[in-house]
Tab-separated table of C-alpha atoms in Angstrom:
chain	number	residue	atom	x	y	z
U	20	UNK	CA	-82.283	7.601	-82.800
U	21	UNK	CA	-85.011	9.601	-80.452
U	22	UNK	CA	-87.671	9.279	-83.852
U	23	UNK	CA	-89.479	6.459	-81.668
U	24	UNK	CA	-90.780	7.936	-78.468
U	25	UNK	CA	-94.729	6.730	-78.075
U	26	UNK	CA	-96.666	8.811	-75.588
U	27	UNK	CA	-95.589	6.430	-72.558
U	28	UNK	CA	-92.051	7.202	-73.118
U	29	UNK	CA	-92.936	11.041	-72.843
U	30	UNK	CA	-93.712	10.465	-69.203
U	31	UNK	CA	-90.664	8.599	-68.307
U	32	UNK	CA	-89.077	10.583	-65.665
U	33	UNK	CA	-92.675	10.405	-64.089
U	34	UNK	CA	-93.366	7.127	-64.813
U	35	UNK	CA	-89.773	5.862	-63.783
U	36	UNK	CA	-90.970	7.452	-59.953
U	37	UNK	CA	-93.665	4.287	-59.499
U	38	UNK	CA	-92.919	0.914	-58.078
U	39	UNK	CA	-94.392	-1.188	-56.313
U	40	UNK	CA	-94.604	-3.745	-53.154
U	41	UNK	CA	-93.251	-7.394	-53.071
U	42	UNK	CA	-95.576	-10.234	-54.707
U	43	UNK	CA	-94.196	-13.301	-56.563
U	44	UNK	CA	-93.077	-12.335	-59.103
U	45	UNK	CA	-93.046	-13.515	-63.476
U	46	UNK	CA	-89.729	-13.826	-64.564
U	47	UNK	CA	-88.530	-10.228	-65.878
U	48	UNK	CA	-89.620	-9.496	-69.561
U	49	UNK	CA	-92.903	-12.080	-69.170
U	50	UNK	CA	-95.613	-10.555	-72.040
U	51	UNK	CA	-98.542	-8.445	-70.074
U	52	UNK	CA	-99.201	-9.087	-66.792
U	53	UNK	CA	-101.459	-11.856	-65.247
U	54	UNK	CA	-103.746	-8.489	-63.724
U	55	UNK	CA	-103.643	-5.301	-64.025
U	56	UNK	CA	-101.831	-4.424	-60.885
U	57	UNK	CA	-99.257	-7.301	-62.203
U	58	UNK	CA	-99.209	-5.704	-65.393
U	59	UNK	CA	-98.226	-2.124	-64.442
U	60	UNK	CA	-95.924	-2.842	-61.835
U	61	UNK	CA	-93.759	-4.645	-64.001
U	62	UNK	CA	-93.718	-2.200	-66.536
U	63	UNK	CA	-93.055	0.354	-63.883
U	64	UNK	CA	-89.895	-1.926	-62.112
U	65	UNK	CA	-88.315	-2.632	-65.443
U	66	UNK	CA	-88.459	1.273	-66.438
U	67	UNK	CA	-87.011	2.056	-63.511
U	68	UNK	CA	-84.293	-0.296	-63.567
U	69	UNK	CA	-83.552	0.748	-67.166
U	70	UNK	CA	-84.094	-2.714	-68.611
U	71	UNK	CA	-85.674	-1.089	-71.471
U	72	UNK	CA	-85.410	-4.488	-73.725
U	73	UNK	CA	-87.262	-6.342	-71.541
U	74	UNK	CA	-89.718	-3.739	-71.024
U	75	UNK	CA	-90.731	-3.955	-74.220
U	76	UNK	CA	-90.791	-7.642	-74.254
U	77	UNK	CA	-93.286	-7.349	-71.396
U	78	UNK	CA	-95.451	-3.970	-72.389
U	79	UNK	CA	-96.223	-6.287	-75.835
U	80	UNK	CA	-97.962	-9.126	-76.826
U	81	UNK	CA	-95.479	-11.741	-78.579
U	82	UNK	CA	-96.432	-10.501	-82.194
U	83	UNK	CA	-96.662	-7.139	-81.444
U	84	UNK	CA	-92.866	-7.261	-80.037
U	85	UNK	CA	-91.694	-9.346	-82.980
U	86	UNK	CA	-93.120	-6.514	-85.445
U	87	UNK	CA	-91.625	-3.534	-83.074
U	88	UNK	CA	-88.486	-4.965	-83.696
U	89	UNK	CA	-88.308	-5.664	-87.361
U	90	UNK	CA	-89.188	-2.189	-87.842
U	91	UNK	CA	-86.734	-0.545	-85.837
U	92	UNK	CA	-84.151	0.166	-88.364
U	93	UNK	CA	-87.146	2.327	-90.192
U	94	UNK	CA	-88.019	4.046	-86.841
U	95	UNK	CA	-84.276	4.474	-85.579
U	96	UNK	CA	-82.897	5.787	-89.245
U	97	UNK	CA	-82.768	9.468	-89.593
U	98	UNK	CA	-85.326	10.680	-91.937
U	99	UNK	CA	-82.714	13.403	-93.458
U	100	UNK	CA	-79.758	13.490	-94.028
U	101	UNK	CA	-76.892	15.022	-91.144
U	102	UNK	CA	-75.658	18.287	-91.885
U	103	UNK	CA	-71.716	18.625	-92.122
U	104	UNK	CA	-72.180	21.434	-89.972
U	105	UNK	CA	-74.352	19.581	-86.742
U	106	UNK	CA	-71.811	16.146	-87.677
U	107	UNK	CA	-68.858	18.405	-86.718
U	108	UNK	CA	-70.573	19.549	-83.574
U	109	UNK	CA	-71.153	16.434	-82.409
U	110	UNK	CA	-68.723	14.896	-83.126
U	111	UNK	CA	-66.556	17.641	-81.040
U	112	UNK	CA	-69.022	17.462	-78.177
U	113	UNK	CA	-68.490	13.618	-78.443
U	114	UNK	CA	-64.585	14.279	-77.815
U	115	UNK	CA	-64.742	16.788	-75.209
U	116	UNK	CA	-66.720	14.175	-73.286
U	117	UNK	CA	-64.909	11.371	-73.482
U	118	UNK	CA	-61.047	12.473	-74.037
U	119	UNK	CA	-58.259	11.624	-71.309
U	120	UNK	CA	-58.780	14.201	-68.127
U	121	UNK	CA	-62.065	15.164	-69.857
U	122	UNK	CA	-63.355	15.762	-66.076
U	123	UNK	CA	-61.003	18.422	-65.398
U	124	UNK	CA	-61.000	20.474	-68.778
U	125	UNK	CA	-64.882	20.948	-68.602
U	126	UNK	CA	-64.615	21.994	-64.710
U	127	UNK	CA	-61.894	24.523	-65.636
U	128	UNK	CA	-64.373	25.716	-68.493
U	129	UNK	CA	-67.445	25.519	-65.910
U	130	UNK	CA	-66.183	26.968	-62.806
U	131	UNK	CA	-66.262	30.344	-63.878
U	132	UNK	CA	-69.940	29.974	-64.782
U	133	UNK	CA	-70.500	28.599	-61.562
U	134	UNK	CA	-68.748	32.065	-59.918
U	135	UNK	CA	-70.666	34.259	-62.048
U	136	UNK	CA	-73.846	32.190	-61.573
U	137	UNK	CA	-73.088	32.620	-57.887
U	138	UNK	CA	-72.562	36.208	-57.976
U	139	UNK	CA	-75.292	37.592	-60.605
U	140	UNK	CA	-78.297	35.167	-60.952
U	141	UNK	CA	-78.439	33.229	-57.717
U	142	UNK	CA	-80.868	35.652	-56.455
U	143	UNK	CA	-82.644	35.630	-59.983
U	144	UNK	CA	-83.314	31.941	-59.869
U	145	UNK	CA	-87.056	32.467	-58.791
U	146	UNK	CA	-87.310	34.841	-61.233
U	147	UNK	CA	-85.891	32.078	-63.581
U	148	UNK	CA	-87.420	29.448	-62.273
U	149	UNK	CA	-91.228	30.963	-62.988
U	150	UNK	CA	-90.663	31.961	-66.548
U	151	UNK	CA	-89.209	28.068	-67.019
U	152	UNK	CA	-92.484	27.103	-65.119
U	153	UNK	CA	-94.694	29.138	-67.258
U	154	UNK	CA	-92.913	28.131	-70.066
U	155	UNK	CA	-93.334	24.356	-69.997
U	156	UNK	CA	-97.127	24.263	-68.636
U	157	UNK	CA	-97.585	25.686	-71.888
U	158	UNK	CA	-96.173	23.141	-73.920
U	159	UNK	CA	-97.529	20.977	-72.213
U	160	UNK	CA	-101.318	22.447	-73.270
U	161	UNK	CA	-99.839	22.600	-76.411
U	162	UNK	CA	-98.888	19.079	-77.109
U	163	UNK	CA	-100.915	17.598	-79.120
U	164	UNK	CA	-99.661	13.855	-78.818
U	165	UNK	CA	-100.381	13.790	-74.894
U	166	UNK	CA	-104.034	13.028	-73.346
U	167	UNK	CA	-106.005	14.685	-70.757
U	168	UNK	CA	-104.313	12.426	-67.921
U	169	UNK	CA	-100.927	12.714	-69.643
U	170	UNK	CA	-101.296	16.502	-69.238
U	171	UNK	CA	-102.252	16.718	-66.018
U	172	UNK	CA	-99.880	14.645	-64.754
U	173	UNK	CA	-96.633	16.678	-66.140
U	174	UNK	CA	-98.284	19.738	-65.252
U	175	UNK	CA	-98.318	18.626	-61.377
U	176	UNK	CA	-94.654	17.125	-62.175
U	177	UNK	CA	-94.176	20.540	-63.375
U	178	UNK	CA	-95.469	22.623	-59.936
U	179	UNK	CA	-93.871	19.950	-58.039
U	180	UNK	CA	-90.222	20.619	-59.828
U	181	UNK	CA	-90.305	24.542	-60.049
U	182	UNK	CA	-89.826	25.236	-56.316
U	183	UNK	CA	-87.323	22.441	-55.808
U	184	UNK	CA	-85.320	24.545	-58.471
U	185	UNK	CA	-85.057	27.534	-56.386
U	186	UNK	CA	-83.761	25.388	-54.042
U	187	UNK	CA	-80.693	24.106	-55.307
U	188	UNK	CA	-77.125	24.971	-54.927
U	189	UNK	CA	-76.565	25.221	-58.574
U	190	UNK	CA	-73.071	27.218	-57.947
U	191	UNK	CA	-71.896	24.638	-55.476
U	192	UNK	CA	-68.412	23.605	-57.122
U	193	UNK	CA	-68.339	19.961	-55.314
U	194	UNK	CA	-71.313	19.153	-57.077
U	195	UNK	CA	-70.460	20.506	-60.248
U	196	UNK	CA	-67.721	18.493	-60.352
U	197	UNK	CA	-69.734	14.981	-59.145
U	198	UNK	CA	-72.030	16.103	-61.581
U	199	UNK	CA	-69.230	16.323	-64.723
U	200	UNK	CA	-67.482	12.826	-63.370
U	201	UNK	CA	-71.335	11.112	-64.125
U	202	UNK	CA	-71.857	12.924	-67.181
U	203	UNK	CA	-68.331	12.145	-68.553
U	204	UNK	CA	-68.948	8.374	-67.284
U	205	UNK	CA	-72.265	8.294	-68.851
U	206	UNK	CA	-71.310	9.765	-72.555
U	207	UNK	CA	-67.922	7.159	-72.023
U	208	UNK	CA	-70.144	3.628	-71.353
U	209	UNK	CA	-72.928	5.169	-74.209
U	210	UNK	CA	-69.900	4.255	-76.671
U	211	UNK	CA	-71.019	7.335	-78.547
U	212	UNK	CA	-68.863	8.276	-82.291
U	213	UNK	CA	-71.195	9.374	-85.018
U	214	UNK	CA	-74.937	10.966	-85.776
U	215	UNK	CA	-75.098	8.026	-88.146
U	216	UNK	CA	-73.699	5.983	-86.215
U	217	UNK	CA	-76.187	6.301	-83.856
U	218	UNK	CA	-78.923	6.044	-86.192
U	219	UNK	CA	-77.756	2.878	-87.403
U	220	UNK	CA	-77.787	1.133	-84.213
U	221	UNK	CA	-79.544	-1.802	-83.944
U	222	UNK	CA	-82.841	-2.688	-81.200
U	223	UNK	CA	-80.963	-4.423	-78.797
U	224	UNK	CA	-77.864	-1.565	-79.115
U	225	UNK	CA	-80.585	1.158	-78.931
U	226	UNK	CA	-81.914	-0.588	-75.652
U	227	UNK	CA	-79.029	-0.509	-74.330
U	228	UNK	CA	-77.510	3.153	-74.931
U	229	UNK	CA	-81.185	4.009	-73.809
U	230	UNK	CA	-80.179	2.474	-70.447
U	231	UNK	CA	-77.306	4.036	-69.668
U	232	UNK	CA	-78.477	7.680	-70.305
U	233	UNK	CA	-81.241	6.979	-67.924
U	234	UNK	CA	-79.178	5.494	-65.492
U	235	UNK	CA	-76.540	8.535	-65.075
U	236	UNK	CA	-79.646	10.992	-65.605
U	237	UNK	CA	-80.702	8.568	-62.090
U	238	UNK	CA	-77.303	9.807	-60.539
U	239	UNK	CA	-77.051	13.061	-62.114
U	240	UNK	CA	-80.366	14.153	-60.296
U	241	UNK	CA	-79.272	12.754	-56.998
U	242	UNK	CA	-75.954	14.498	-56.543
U	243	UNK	CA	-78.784	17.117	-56.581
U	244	UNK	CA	-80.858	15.985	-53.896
U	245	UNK	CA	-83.651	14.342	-56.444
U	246	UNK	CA	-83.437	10.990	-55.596
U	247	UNK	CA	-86.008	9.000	-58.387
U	248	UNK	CA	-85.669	5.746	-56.076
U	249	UNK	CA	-86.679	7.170	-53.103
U	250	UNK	CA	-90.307	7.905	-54.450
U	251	UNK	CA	-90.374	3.912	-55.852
U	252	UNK	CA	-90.812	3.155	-51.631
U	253	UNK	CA	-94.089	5.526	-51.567
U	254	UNK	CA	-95.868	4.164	-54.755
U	255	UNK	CA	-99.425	2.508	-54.708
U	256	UNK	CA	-101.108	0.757	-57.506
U	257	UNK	CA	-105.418	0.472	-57.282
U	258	UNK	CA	-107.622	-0.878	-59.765
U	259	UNK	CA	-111.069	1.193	-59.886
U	260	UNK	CA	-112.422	0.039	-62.765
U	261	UNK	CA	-112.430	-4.222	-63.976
U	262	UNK	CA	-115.079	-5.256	-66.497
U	263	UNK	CA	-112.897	-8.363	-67.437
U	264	UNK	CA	-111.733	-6.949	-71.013
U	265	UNK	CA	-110.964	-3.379	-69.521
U	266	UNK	CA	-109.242	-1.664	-66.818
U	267	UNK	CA	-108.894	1.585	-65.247
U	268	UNK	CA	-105.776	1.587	-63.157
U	269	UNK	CA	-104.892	4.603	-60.822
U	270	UNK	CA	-101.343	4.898	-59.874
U	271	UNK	CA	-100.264	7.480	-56.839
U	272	UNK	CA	-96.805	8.758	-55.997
U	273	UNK	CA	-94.568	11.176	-54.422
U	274	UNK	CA	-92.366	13.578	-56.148
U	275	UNK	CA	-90.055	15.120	-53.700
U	276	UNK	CA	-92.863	13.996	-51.028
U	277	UNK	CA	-95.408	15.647	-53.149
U	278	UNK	CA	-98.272	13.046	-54.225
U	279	UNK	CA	-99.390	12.592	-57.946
U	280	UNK	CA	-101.460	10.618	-59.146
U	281	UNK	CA	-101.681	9.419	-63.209
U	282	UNK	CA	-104.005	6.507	-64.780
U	283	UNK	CA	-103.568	4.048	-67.462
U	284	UNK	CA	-106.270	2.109	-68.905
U	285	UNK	CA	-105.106	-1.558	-69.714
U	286	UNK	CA	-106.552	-4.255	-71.874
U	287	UNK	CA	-106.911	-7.941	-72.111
U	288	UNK	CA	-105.498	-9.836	-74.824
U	289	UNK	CA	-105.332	-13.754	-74.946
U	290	UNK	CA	-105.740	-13.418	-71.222
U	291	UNK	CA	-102.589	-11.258	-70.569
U	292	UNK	CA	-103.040	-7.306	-69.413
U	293	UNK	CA	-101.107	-4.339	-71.682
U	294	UNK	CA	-101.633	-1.013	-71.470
U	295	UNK	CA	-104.064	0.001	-74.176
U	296	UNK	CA	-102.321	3.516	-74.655
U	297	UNK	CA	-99.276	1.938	-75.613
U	298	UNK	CA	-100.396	-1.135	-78.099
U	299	UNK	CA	-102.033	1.117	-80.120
U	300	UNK	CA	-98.786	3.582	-80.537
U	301	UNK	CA	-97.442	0.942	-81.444
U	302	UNK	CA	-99.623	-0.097	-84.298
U	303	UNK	CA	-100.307	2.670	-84.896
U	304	UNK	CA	-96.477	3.250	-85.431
U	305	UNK	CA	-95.903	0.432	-87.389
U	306	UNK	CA	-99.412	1.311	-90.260
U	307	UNK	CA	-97.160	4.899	-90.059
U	308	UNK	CA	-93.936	3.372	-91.613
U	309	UNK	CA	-95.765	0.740	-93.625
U	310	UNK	CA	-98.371	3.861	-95.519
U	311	UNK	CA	-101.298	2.537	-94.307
U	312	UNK	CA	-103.831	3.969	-92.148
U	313	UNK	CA	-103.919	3.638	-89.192
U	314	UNK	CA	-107.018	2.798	-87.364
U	315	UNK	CA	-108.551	5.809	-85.507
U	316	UNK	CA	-110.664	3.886	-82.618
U	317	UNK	CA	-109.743	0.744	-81.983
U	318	UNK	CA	-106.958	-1.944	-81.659
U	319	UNK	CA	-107.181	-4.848	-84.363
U	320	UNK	CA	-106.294	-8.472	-83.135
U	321	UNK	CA	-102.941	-9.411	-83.717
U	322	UNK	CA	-102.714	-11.431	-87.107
U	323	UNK	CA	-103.469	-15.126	-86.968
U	324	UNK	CA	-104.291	-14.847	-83.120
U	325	UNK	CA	-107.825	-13.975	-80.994
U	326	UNK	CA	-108.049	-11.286	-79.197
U	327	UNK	CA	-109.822	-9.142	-77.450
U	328	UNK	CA	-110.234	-5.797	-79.640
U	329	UNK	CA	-110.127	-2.228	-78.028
U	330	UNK	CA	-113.169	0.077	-78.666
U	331	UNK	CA	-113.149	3.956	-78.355
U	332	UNK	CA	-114.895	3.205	-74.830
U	333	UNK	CA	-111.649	1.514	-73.883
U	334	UNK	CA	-109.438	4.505	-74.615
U	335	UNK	CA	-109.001	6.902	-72.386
C-alpha cells in the first residue's frame, strides 16, 4: 500500500509541523493556490489535518489528479506476491491489536519491558540515542530520492529529535498504557484484515486509512510531550524569489521550539501555483507504470491544456 510515497510525502512529519496565519480562505481541496503563499499553506493545513484526499485534489492540477487516481490500483498493488509466512504475521499482529481487552494483554506483555528498560538502559539512552542519531544522518546522505533541501531539512529534524529522546520517560507505565489505548484505537478505526487486503484498497479507502495512522501517530507523540500542533502556531511562510512562472518559497518553523527552515520551489500552471517537486513525481510516477520515459528536466503541459512548462532552472 506504502509503494506510492513521492519525495514530499518523505518529509511528512516535518512538513505536517507548518501552518499558517488566517486569510480568506478557497474552499478546502481548491487545485493550486491563487499565490504561492496561498498555495503552500493549503497544502500544509490539509496535511496537517490529515485530509489527505483533498490534499491531493489541491497539490494537482485537475488532469494531473484525474490520472493519479486512475493509476492507483497499479501504484497501491503489491508488486510480489505475500509470503504465507509475513500473511500469518500480520495477520496475528492484526488480532492482537484489535481483539476484546486488547489494551490490557499488550500492557501485561509490555510492563515488564518497561521495568527492565527502567532498571538496565535508562541510563544508556544517550548512549542509544547517539548511535540512532548517527545512524539516520546517514541515511539520510544516503538517500538518493531526497534533494539538497530535503536533506538538510531531516538532518536538522534529526539534531532537533535526538536530545528530546534522552529526555523522555520511556519507562513511565501511565504513558505506556495512554500510549497502547491510541495505538489499539488507531489499528481498530484503520479497519485493518489482510496484506492483500490492503493492497487492494481503493484511492479514496487508501486516503482514508492514511488519515487515521497519522492522526493517532498526532496523539501517540503527544502523550509524549511532542505536540505536532503546537509548532503549526510558530510557522511563517516568505516568498524570496517571484519571476511570475517561478517561485522560491522559504518556509520556517519550530520543532520542539527549535527553528527549521525548508524551501519548495512552486510553479504556475493555467494561472494556479503547485509545487514543482511534486508534479513532476507525479508524472514522473505515472511514465514509471505506463514504460515510458520519463522526462529528466522538465514538466510537459498537461494533455489538451496550456501550460506553463518547468525547465531544469525551475527545479531545485
Amino acid at each position: 500500500m506504502f509503494r506510492y510515497i513521492p519525495k514530499a510525502w518523505l518529509l511528512l512529519p516535518a512538513l505536517a509541523l507548518l501552518a499558517a496565519c488566517g486569510k480568506d480562505k478557497e474552499p478546502p481541496g481548491t487545485p493550486g493556490g491563487g499565490s504561492p503563499e496561498d498555495a503552500v499553506r493549503a497544502s500544509l493545513e490539509l496535511i496537517r489535518d490529515g485530509k489527505f484526499d483533498m490534499y491531493w485534489r489541491h497539490a494537482l492540477p485537475p488532469a494531473d489528479f484525474a490520472t493519479l487516481r486512475a493509476d492507483w490500483p497499479l501504484r497501491n498493488a503489491a508488486k510480489t506476491p505475500v509470503e504465507p509466512q509475513d500473511r500469518e504475521r500480520f495477520e496475528a499482529g492484526v488480532k492482537r491489536l484489535t481483539e476484546p481487552d486488547a489494551e490490557k494483554k499488550l500492557f501485561a506483555d509490555l510492563r515488564p519491558v518497561l521495568v527492565r528498560f527502567d532498571r538496565d538502559y535508562k541510563d544508556q539512552m544517550p548512549l542509544i540515542s547517539g548511535v540512532g542519531q548517527s545512524m539516520a544522518l546517514t541515511a539520510i546522505d544516503q538517500e538518493k530520492d531526497l534533494n539538497a533541501s530535503q536533506k538538510r531539512q531531516l538532518r536538522d529534524v534529526v539534531n532537533v529529535i535526538a536530545p528530546w529522546t534522552q529526555t523522555v520517560a520511556w519507562g513511565d507505565q501511565a504513558k505506556a498504557k495512554q500510549a497502547i489505548a491510541i495505538v489499539v484505537d488507531t489499528a481498530r478505526n484503520a479497519h485493518l484484515s489482510t496484506p492483500e487486503a490492503l493492497h487492494a484498497l481503493d484511492f479514496e479507502q487508501s486516503m482514508a486509512t492514511y488519515a487515521t495512522g497519522w492522526n493517532g501517530l498526532k496523539r501517540l507523540l503527544d502523550v509524549y510531550g511532542l505536540s505536532l500542533d503546537k509548532s503549526f502556531d510558530a510557522a511563517s511562510i516568505d516568498t524570496l524569489e517571484n519571476s511570475g512562472a517561478s517561485a522560491h518559497v522559504k518556509i520556517t518553523y519550530t520543532l520542539l521550539d527549535k527553528p527549521i527552515q525548508t524551501d519548495v520551489t512552486l510553479v504556475l500552471l493555467d494561472g494556479r501555483w503547485y509545487d514543482s517537486d511534486l508534479l513532476q513525481d507525479v508524472r514522473a510516477e505515472h511514465a514509471r507504470l505506463l514504460n515510458t520515459p520519463a522526462p529528466a528536466t522538465s514538466i510537459p503541459a498537461e494533455p489538451s491544456r496550456a501550460a506553463t512548462p518547468v525547465t531544469a532552472a525551475h527545479v531545485r
